[in-house]
mmCIF file of C-alpha atoms in Angstrom:
data_model
loop_
_atom_site.group_PDB
_atom_site.id
_atom_site.type_symbol
_atom_site.label_atom_id
_atom_site.label_comp_id
_atom_site.label_asym_id
_atom_site.label_seq_id
_atom_site.Cartn_x
_atom_site.Cartn_y
_atom_site.Cartn_z
ATOM 1 C CA MET Y 1141 4.975 -0.036 -14.447
ATOM 2 C CA SER Y 1142 3.424 -0.069 -17.880
ATOM 3 C CA GLY Y 1143 3.927 3.681 -18.310
ATOM 4 C CA GLU Y 1144 7.676 3.683 -17.628
ATOM 5 C CA GLY Y 1145 9.865 5.220 -20.321
ATOM 6 C CA ALA Y 1146 11.008 8.630 -21.427
ATOM 7 C CA GLY Y 1147 7.846 10.325 -20.161
ATOM 8 C CA TRP Y 1148 7.662 8.478 -16.848
ATOM 9 C CA THR Y 1149 7.515 10.560 -13.651
ATOM 10 C CA PRO Y 1150 6.328 9.756 -10.110
ATOM 11 C CA ILE Y 1151 3.249 11.946 -10.747
ATOM 12 C CA ALA Y 1152 2.474 10.071 -13.958
ATOM 13 C CA ALA Y 1153 2.813 6.781 -12.109
ATOM 14 C CA GLU Y 1154 0.431 7.933 -9.380
ATOM 15 C CA ALA Y 1155 -2.053 9.153 -12.001
ATOM 16 C CA GLU Y 1156 -1.959 5.742 -13.662
ATOM 17 C CA ARG Y 1157 -2.592 4.012 -10.329
ATOM 18 C CA ALA Y 1158 -5.455 6.418 -9.548
ATOM 19 C CA THR Y 1159 -7.059 5.648 -12.911
ATOM 20 C CA LYS Y 1160 -7.128 1.943 -12.023
ATOM 21 C CA VAL Y 1161 -8.990 2.711 -8.799
ATOM 22 C CA LEU Y 1162 -11.356 5.345 -10.174
ATOM 23 C CA HIS Y 1163 -12.250 3.403 -13.331
ATOM 24 C CA PRO Y 1164 -12.856 -0.069 -11.945
ATOM 25 C CA GLU Y 1165 -14.586 -1.438 -15.039
ATOM 26 C CA SER Y 1166 -11.157 -2.750 -16.021
ATOM 27 C CA LEU Y 1167 -11.050 -4.845 -12.843
ATOM 28 C CA LYS Y 1168 -14.265 -6.619 -11.912
ATOM 29 C CA LEU Y 1169 -13.669 -8.720 -8.830
ATOM 30 C CA PRO Y 1170 -15.292 -12.177 -8.731
ATOM 31 C CA ARG Y 1171 -18.347 -12.723 -6.547
ATOM 32 C CA PRO Y 1172 -17.972 -15.253 -3.726
ATOM 33 C CA THR Y 1173 -19.668 -18.619 -4.187
ATOM 34 C CA ARG Y 1174 -21.621 -17.806 -1.030
ATOM 35 C CA ARG Y 1175 -22.091 -14.637 0.988
ATOM 36 C CA ARG Y 1176 -19.129 -13.979 3.287
ATOM 37 C CA ILE Y 1177 -19.606 -12.495 6.754
ATOM 38 C CA MET Y 1178 -16.269 -11.419 8.217
ATOM 39 C CA THR Y 1179 -15.646 -10.090 11.710
ATOM 40 C CA VAL Y 1180 -12.621 -7.781 11.875
ATOM 41 C CA ALA Y 1181 -11.272 -8.238 15.383
ATOM 42 C CA ASN Y 1182 -8.251 -7.419 17.512
ATOM 43 C CA GLN Y 1183 -8.669 -6.201 21.071
ATOM 44 C CA LYS Y 1184 -5.400 -4.304 20.738
ATOM 45 C CA GLY Y 1185 -6.100 -0.707 19.708
ATOM 46 C CA GLY Y 1186 -4.299 1.117 16.919
ATOM 47 C CA VAL Y 1187 -3.650 -1.862 14.649
ATOM 48 C CA GLY Y 1188 -5.607 -0.523 11.662
ATOM 49 C CA LYS Y 1189 -8.784 -2.484 12.366
ATOM 50 C CA THR Y 1190 -11.356 0.144 11.399
ATOM 51 C CA THR Y 1191 -9.107 1.516 8.650
ATOM 52 C CA SER Y 1192 -8.810 -1.951 7.128
ATOM 53 C CA THR Y 1193 -12.544 -2.608 7.466
ATOM 54 C CA VAL Y 1194 -13.640 0.505 5.581
ATOM 55 C CA ASN Y 1195 -10.937 0.398 2.918
ATOM 56 C CA LEU Y 1196 -11.372 -3.295 2.099
ATOM 57 C CA ALA Y 1197 -15.149 -2.806 1.980
ATOM 58 C CA ALA Y 1198 -14.777 0.240 -0.278
ATOM 59 C CA ALA Y 1199 -12.342 -1.569 -2.591
ATOM 60 C CA LEU Y 1200 -14.728 -4.495 -3.024
ATOM 61 C CA ALA Y 1201 -17.700 -2.154 -3.540
ATOM 62 C CA LEU Y 1202 -15.886 0.001 -6.106
ATOM 63 C CA HIS Y 1203 -15.179 -3.116 -8.126
ATOM 64 C CA GLY Y 1204 -18.713 -4.412 -8.384
ATOM 65 C CA LEU Y 1205 -19.383 -6.315 -5.143
ATOM 66 C CA LYS Y 1206 -22.203 -5.236 -2.835
ATOM 67 C CA THR Y 1207 -20.706 -4.778 0.610
ATOM 68 C CA LEU Y 1208 -22.120 -3.993 4.052
ATOM 69 C CA VAL Y 1209 -20.137 -2.589 6.989
ATOM 70 C CA ILE Y 1210 -21.577 -3.093 10.466
ATOM 71 C CA ASP Y 1211 -20.045 -0.492 12.789
ATOM 72 C CA LEU Y 1212 -20.055 -2.224 16.177
ATOM 73 C CA ASP Y 1213 -17.671 0.228 17.863
ATOM 74 C CA PRO Y 1214 -19.373 2.950 19.977
ATOM 75 C CA GLN Y 1215 -16.715 5.409 18.778
ATOM 76 C CA GLY Y 1216 -18.330 5.240 15.335
ATOM 77 C CA ASN Y 1217 -15.071 5.636 13.424
ATOM 78 C CA ALA Y 1218 -16.143 3.372 10.562
ATOM 79 C CA SER Y 1219 -19.333 5.425 10.168
ATOM 80 C CA THR Y 1220 -17.228 8.610 10.047
ATOM 81 C CA ALA Y 1221 -14.857 7.213 7.401
ATOM 82 C CA LEU Y 1222 -17.805 6.166 5.232
ATOM 83 C CA ALA Y 1223 -19.503 9.581 5.676
ATOM 84 C CA VAL Y 1224 -22.622 7.991 7.163
ATOM 85 C CA GLU Y 1225 -24.673 9.999 9.675
ATOM 86 C CA HIS Y 1226 -24.241 8.680 13.222
ATOM 87 C CA ARG Y 1227 -25.488 11.377 15.560
ATOM 88 C CA SER Y 1228 -27.578 10.252 18.513
ATOM 89 C CA GLY Y 1229 -31.087 9.463 17.308
ATOM 90 C CA THR Y 1230 -29.948 8.136 13.931
ATOM 91 C CA PRO Y 1231 -31.241 4.605 13.177
ATOM 92 C CA SER Y 1232 -28.224 2.515 14.109
ATOM 93 C CA VAL Y 1233 -26.837 -0.874 15.073
ATOM 94 C CA TYR Y 1234 -27.968 -0.234 18.664
ATOM 95 C CA GLU Y 1235 -31.654 -0.338 17.676
ATOM 96 C CA VAL Y 1236 -30.932 -3.388 15.519
ATOM 97 C CA LEU Y 1237 -29.357 -5.234 18.458
ATOM 98 C CA ILE Y 1238 -32.240 -4.570 20.830
ATOM 99 C CA GLY Y 1239 -34.748 -5.540 18.140
ATOM 100 C CA GLU Y 1240 -36.428 -2.186 17.581
ATOM 101 C CA ILE Y 1241 -35.693 -1.926 13.841
ATOM 102 C CA SER Y 1242 -34.593 -4.187 11.010
ATOM 103 C CA LEU Y 1243 -31.168 -4.279 9.390
ATOM 104 C CA ALA Y 1244 -32.522 -2.653 6.222
ATOM 105 C CA ASP Y 1245 -34.008 0.222 8.244
ATOM 106 C CA ALA Y 1246 -30.593 1.014 9.741
ATOM 107 C CA ALA Y 1247 -28.431 0.494 6.633
ATOM 108 C CA ALA Y 1248 -27.388 3.679 4.822
ATOM 109 C CA VAL Y 1249 -25.641 3.958 1.452
ATOM 110 C CA SER Y 1250 -22.153 5.462 1.679
ATOM 111 C CA ASN Y 1251 -21.168 8.245 -0.703
ATOM 112 C CA GLN Y 1252 -18.029 6.212 -1.525
ATOM 113 C CA SER Y 1253 -20.000 3.800 -3.730
ATOM 114 C CA GLU Y 1254 -23.593 2.867 -4.478
ATOM 115 C CA ASN Y 1255 -22.551 -0.733 -3.675
ATOM 116 C CA LEU Y 1256 -21.377 0.172 -0.168
ATOM 117 C CA TYR Y 1257 -23.778 0.133 2.795
ATOM 118 C CA CYS Y 1258 -23.092 0.924 6.427
ATOM 119 C CA VAL Y 1259 -25.105 0.290 9.588
ATOM 120 C CA PRO Y 1260 -23.754 3.136 11.745
ATOM 121 C CA ALA Y 1261 -22.865 3.177 15.440
ATOM 122 C CA THR Y 1262 -24.143 6.005 17.633
ATOM 123 C CA ILE Y 1263 -23.146 6.894 21.180
ATOM 124 C CA ASP Y 1264 -26.180 4.856 22.335
ATOM 125 C CA LEU Y 1265 -24.138 1.739 21.621
ATOM 126 C CA ALA Y 1266 -21.849 2.566 24.561
ATOM 127 C CA GLY Y 1267 -24.470 1.297 27.010
ATOM 128 C CA ALA Y 1268 -25.542 -1.665 24.903
ATOM 129 C CA GLU Y 1269 -23.220 -4.183 26.578
ATOM 130 C CA ILE Y 1270 -24.914 -3.523 29.929
ATOM 131 C CA GLU Y 1271 -28.382 -3.778 28.398
ATOM 132 C CA LEU Y 1272 -27.531 -6.962 26.533
ATOM 133 C CA VAL Y 1273 -26.556 -8.781 29.739
ATOM 134 C CA SER Y 1274 -30.189 -9.248 30.765
ATOM 135 C CA MET Y 1275 -31.494 -10.126 27.291
ATOM 136 C CA VAL Y 1276 -32.417 -13.593 26.085
ATOM 137 C CA ALA Y 1277 -29.768 -15.087 23.760
ATOM 138 C CA ARG Y 1278 -27.600 -12.036 24.394
ATOM 139 C CA GLU Y 1279 -24.633 -13.435 22.435
ATOM 140 C CA SER Y 1280 -26.753 -14.026 19.333
ATOM 141 C CA ARG Y 1281 -28.553 -10.702 18.914
ATOM 142 C CA LEU Y 1282 -26.448 -9.637 15.931
ATOM 143 C CA LYS Y 1283 -26.652 -13.086 14.335
ATOM 144 C CA GLU Y 1284 -30.455 -12.910 14.498
ATOM 145 C CA ALA Y 1285 -30.379 -9.482 12.841
ATOM 146 C CA LEU Y 1286 -28.031 -10.694 10.093
ATOM 147 C CA ASN Y 1287 -30.337 -13.483 8.984
ATOM 148 C CA SER Y 1288 -30.413 -14.563 5.342
ATOM 149 C CA GLU Y 1289 -33.701 -12.811 4.651
ATOM 150 C CA ALA Y 1290 -32.387 -9.455 5.923
ATOM 151 C CA LEU Y 1291 -29.150 -9.753 3.944
ATOM 152 C CA ASP Y 1292 -30.999 -10.899 0.825
ATOM 153 C CA GLN Y 1293 -33.090 -7.741 1.081
ATOM 154 C CA LEU Y 1294 -29.899 -5.689 0.764
ATOM 155 C CA GLY Y 1295 -28.418 -8.104 -1.778
ATOM 156 C CA VAL Y 1296 -24.906 -7.977 -0.308
ATOM 157 C CA ASP Y 1297 -21.985 -10.253 -1.195
ATOM 158 C CA TYR Y 1298 -19.764 -9.278 1.748
ATOM 159 C CA VAL Y 1299 -20.449 -8.199 5.330
ATOM 160 C CA PHE Y 1300 -17.644 -6.714 7.442
ATOM 161 C CA ILE Y 1301 -18.244 -6.285 11.175
ATOM 162 C CA ASP Y 1302 -15.945 -3.720 12.785
ATOM 163 C CA CYS Y 1303 -15.456 -4.618 16.464
ATOM 164 C CA PRO Y 1304 -14.533 -2.398 19.420
ATOM 165 C CA PRO Y 1305 -10.976 -2.828 20.787
ATOM 166 C CA SER Y 1306 -12.097 -5.183 23.564
ATOM 167 C CA LEU Y 1307 -13.268 -8.757 24.092
ATOM 168 C CA GLY Y 1308 -16.654 -7.811 25.552
ATOM 169 C CA LEU Y 1309 -20.205 -8.773 24.653
ATOM 170 C CA LEU Y 1310 -20.283 -6.689 21.463
ATOM 171 C CA THR Y 1311 -17.231 -8.519 20.120
ATOM 172 C CA VAL Y 1312 -18.731 -11.865 21.158
ATOM 173 C CA ASN Y 1313 -21.883 -10.940 19.198
ATOM 174 C CA ALA Y 1314 -19.711 -10.206 16.169
ATOM 175 C CA LEU Y 1315 -17.911 -13.556 16.480
ATOM 176 C CA VAL Y 1316 -21.186 -15.459 16.824
ATOM 177 C CA ALA Y 1317 -22.697 -13.677 13.796
ATOM 178 C CA ALA Y 1318 -19.802 -14.430 11.412
ATOM 179 C CA LYS Y 1319 -18.194 -17.483 9.908
ATOM 180 C CA GLU Y 1320 -14.843 -15.827 9.311
ATOM 181 C CA VAL Y 1321 -12.487 -13.693 11.378
ATOM 182 C CA LEU Y 1322 -10.086 -11.223 9.782
ATOM 183 C CA ILE Y 1323 -7.316 -10.173 12.165
ATOM 184 C CA PRO Y 1324 -5.216 -7.098 11.332
ATOM 185 C CA ILE Y 1325 -1.731 -7.297 12.872
ATOM 186 C CA GLN Y 1326 0.617 -4.324 12.809
ATOM 187 C CA CYS Y 1327 4.248 -4.859 11.803
ATOM 188 C CA GLU Y 1328 5.601 -3.366 15.021
ATOM 189 C CA TYR Y 1329 7.010 -4.341 18.377
ATOM 190 C CA TYR Y 1330 4.394 -6.035 20.633
ATOM 191 C CA ALA Y 1331 2.472 -7.005 17.478
ATOM 192 C CA LEU Y 1332 1.632 -10.443 18.840
ATOM 193 C CA GLU Y 1333 0.987 -9.271 22.387
ATOM 194 C CA GLY Y 1334 -2.595 -10.114 23.318
ATOM 195 C CA LEU Y 1335 -3.134 -12.106 20.140
ATOM 196 C CA GLY Y 1336 -3.085 -15.360 22.112
ATOM 197 C CA GLN Y 1337 -5.994 -14.143 24.237
ATOM 198 C CA LEU Y 1338 -7.974 -13.210 21.118
ATOM 199 C CA LEU Y 1339 -7.345 -16.640 19.575
ATOM 200 C CA ARG Y 1340 -8.387 -18.354 22.832
ATOM 201 C CA ASN Y 1341 -11.618 -16.353 22.872
ATOM 202 C CA ILE Y 1342 -12.284 -17.264 19.256
ATOM 203 C CA GLU Y 1343 -11.798 -20.938 20.163
ATOM 204 C CA LEU Y 1344 -14.210 -20.571 23.101
ATOM 205 C CA VAL Y 1345 -16.853 -19.011 20.868
ATOM 206 C CA LYS Y 1346 -16.246 -21.768 18.317
ATOM 207 C CA ALA Y 1347 -16.601 -24.486 20.957
ATOM 208 C CA HIS Y 1348 -19.740 -23.165 22.651
ATOM 209 C CA LEU Y 1349 -21.587 -20.739 20.373
ATOM 210 C CA ASN Y 1350 -20.490 -20.874 16.728
ATOM 211 C CA PRO Y 1351 -18.847 -24.107 15.503
ATOM 212 C CA ALA Y 1352 -18.526 -22.678 11.972
ATOM 213 C CA LEU Y 1353 -16.190 -19.848 13.068
ATOM 214 C CA ASP Y 1354 -12.706 -19.800 11.577
ATOM 215 C CA VAL Y 1355 -9.770 -17.380 11.379
ATOM 216 C CA SER Y 1356 -9.667 -17.130 7.591
ATOM 217 C CA THR Y 1357 -7.542 -14.027 7.018
ATOM 218 C CA ILE Y 1358 -4.564 -12.291 8.604
ATOM 219 C CA LEU Y 1359 -3.713 -8.825 7.266
ATOM 220 C CA LEU Y 1360 -0.356 -7.245 8.078
ATOM 221 C CA THR Y 1361 -0.668 -3.470 8.510
ATOM 222 C CA MET Y 1362 1.550 -0.444 9.180
ATOM 223 C CA TYR Y 1363 4.517 -1.975 7.408
ATOM 224 C CA ASP Y 1364 7.580 0.248 7.292
ATOM 225 C CA GLY Y 1365 10.084 -1.133 4.816
ATOM 226 C CA ARG Y 1366 12.882 1.021 6.273
ATOM 227 C CA THR Y 1367 12.993 -1.010 9.488
ATOM 228 C CA LYS Y 1368 14.391 -4.469 10.067
ATOM 229 C CA LEU Y 1369 11.763 -4.961 12.762
ATOM 230 C CA ALA Y 1370 8.911 -4.847 10.222
ATOM 231 C CA ASP Y 1371 10.491 -7.691 8.259
ATOM 232 C CA GLN Y 1372 11.068 -9.698 11.441
ATOM 233 C CA VAL Y 1373 7.439 -9.337 12.526
ATOM 234 C CA THR Y 1374 6.217 -10.170 9.012
ATOM 235 C CA SER Y 1375 8.333 -13.333 8.925
ATOM 236 C CA GLU Y 1376 7.192 -14.366 12.394
ATOM 237 C CA VAL Y 1377 3.504 -13.897 11.610
ATOM 238 C CA ARG Y 1378 3.789 -15.675 8.243
ATOM 239 C CA GLY Y 1379 5.698 -18.511 9.892
ATOM 240 C CA HIS Y 1380 2.928 -18.931 12.475
ATOM 241 C CA PHE Y 1381 -0.173 -18.458 10.294
ATOM 242 C CA GLY Y 1382 1.049 -19.605 6.878
ATOM 243 C CA ASP Y 1383 -1.396 -19.196 3.998
ATOM 244 C CA THR Y 1384 -3.957 -17.536 6.271
ATOM 245 C CA CYS Y 1385 -1.866 -14.356 5.828
ATOM 246 C CA LEU Y 1386 -2.599 -12.298 2.747
ATOM 247 C CA SER Y 1387 0.500 -11.782 0.616
ATOM 248 C CA THR Y 1388 -0.359 -8.067 0.408
ATOM 249 C CA VAL Y 1389 1.035 -5.945 3.243
ATOM 250 C CA ILE Y 1390 -0.457 -2.532 4.059
ATOM 251 C CA PRO Y 1391 2.276 0.132 4.333
ATOM 252 C CA ARG Y 1392 2.418 2.814 6.995
ATOM 253 C CA SER Y 1393 0.900 5.809 5.218
ATOM 254 C CA VAL Y 1394 0.018 9.380 6.109
ATOM 255 C CA LYS Y 1395 -2.710 9.364 3.433
ATOM 256 C CA VAL Y 1396 -4.394 6.336 5.005
ATOM 257 C CA SER Y 1397 -4.392 8.110 8.383
ATOM 258 C CA GLU Y 1398 -5.661 11.412 6.976
ATOM 259 C CA ALA Y 1399 -8.584 10.065 4.942
ATOM 260 C CA PRO Y 1400 -11.121 9.455 7.792
ATOM 261 C CA GLY Y 1401 -10.766 13.096 8.893
ATOM 262 C CA TYR Y 1402 -12.304 14.056 5.556
ATOM 263 C CA GLY Y 1403 -15.093 11.469 5.800
ATOM 264 C CA GLN Y 1404 -13.433 9.326 3.138
ATOM 265 C CA THR Y 1405 -11.622 6.081 2.581
ATOM 266 C CA VAL Y 1406 -8.099 6.317 1.192
ATOM 267 C CA LEU Y 1407 -9.423 4.995 -2.133
ATOM 268 C CA SER Y 1408 -11.394 8.183 -2.676
ATOM 269 C CA TYR Y 1409 -9.120 10.549 -0.721
ATOM 270 C CA ASP Y 1410 -5.933 9.661 -2.613
ATOM 271 C CA PRO Y 1411 -6.622 6.841 -5.082
ATOM 272 C CA GLY Y 1412 -3.107 6.842 -6.501
ATOM 273 C CA SER Y 1413 -1.366 6.402 -3.158
ATOM 274 C CA ARG Y 1414 0.473 3.274 -2.084
ATOM 275 C CA GLY Y 1415 -2.074 2.793 0.705
ATOM 276 C CA ALA Y 1416 -5.005 2.806 -1.730
ATOM 277 C CA MET Y 1417 -3.312 0.352 -4.083
ATOM 278 C CA SER Y 1418 -2.369 -1.942 -1.201
ATOM 279 C CA TYR Y 1419 -5.949 -2.138 0.062
ATOM 280 C CA LEU Y 1420 -7.122 -2.747 -3.495
ATOM 281 C CA ASP Y 1421 -4.616 -5.610 -3.814
ATOM 282 C CA ALA Y 1422 -5.715 -7.045 -0.449
ATOM 283 C CA ALA Y 1423 -9.375 -6.854 -1.509
ATOM 284 C CA ARG Y 1424 -8.499 -8.634 -4.762
ATOM 285 C CA GLU Y 1425 -6.885 -11.441 -2.758
ATOM 286 C CA ILE Y 1426 -9.914 -11.738 -0.486
ATOM 287 C CA ALA Y 1427 -12.295 -11.795 -3.466
ATOM 288 C CA THR Y 1428 -10.199 -14.385 -5.305
ATOM 289 C CA ARG Y 1429 -10.093 -16.638 -2.245
ATOM 290 C CA GLY Y 1430 -13.853 -16.299 -1.820
ATOM 291 C CA ALA Y 1431 -14.497 -17.296 -5.422
ATOM 292 C CA GLU Y 1432 -12.044 -20.211 -5.364
ATOM 293 C CA GLU Y 1433 -12.532 -21.708 -1.928
ATOM 294 C CA GLY Y 1434 -16.227 -21.110 -1.417
ATOM 295 C CA THR Y 1435 -15.715 -19.797 2.114
ATOM 296 C CA ALA Y 1436 -18.795 -18.128 3.510
#
């Protein structure tokens, strides 16, 4: 810590960390060589999927990258965390999927950053899977909405699609619309349970609907350094996925859990916290990979 010395205190350290988050001009993240569309998926609930989506998106947006979050979960938790209106009747991803409105008509600017947009989910989305069954090209409705022209209109560098905790038609739409999958995995017992099914589904979508799809990023969440189990899970996941895993691990944090209740990401709720800094570090890794590798 650069501030360590006679005047160093934990509060001073947290203030220094908060300054780095709140004054991002000192850390401009590189733009990707091409626009990146990332589906954040894991059918297992409670792994930090929505939390990771909104905090990574906010971190990228705060540091100069235009970012769009598509809330594809009928619970609307991503919309809540980004303080975007999602009452019934609000222009939302539901109307986008059924072709009633354009992406730009549904996208709202979050109060977290002028670079951060969100297409909210309303309760209407709960019945969308049933409606989609009878539609032409039902698996590609979101892909059609996220066409280059629509995304150029918003001028975004990154698109994050937050999926429901299931492997239904909404998640399939998300996998068809993206070229990359980001899988959050919690550092807890049963962490890998169900992951095989998700990977098989991704392979099926890749084989039949979206040959460009690839699992590009694994993010370890809810890490508790006090337990041996967390280290065991981390080692197992890294051993299996290698460089696909980000080196940054997201710690278990009360602040991260509290933030959505205040309509905020942890970066605005408590910018000096370990959770905020970890998501900022993870976003930096993602941005660096995007600039170096040209993934899109």
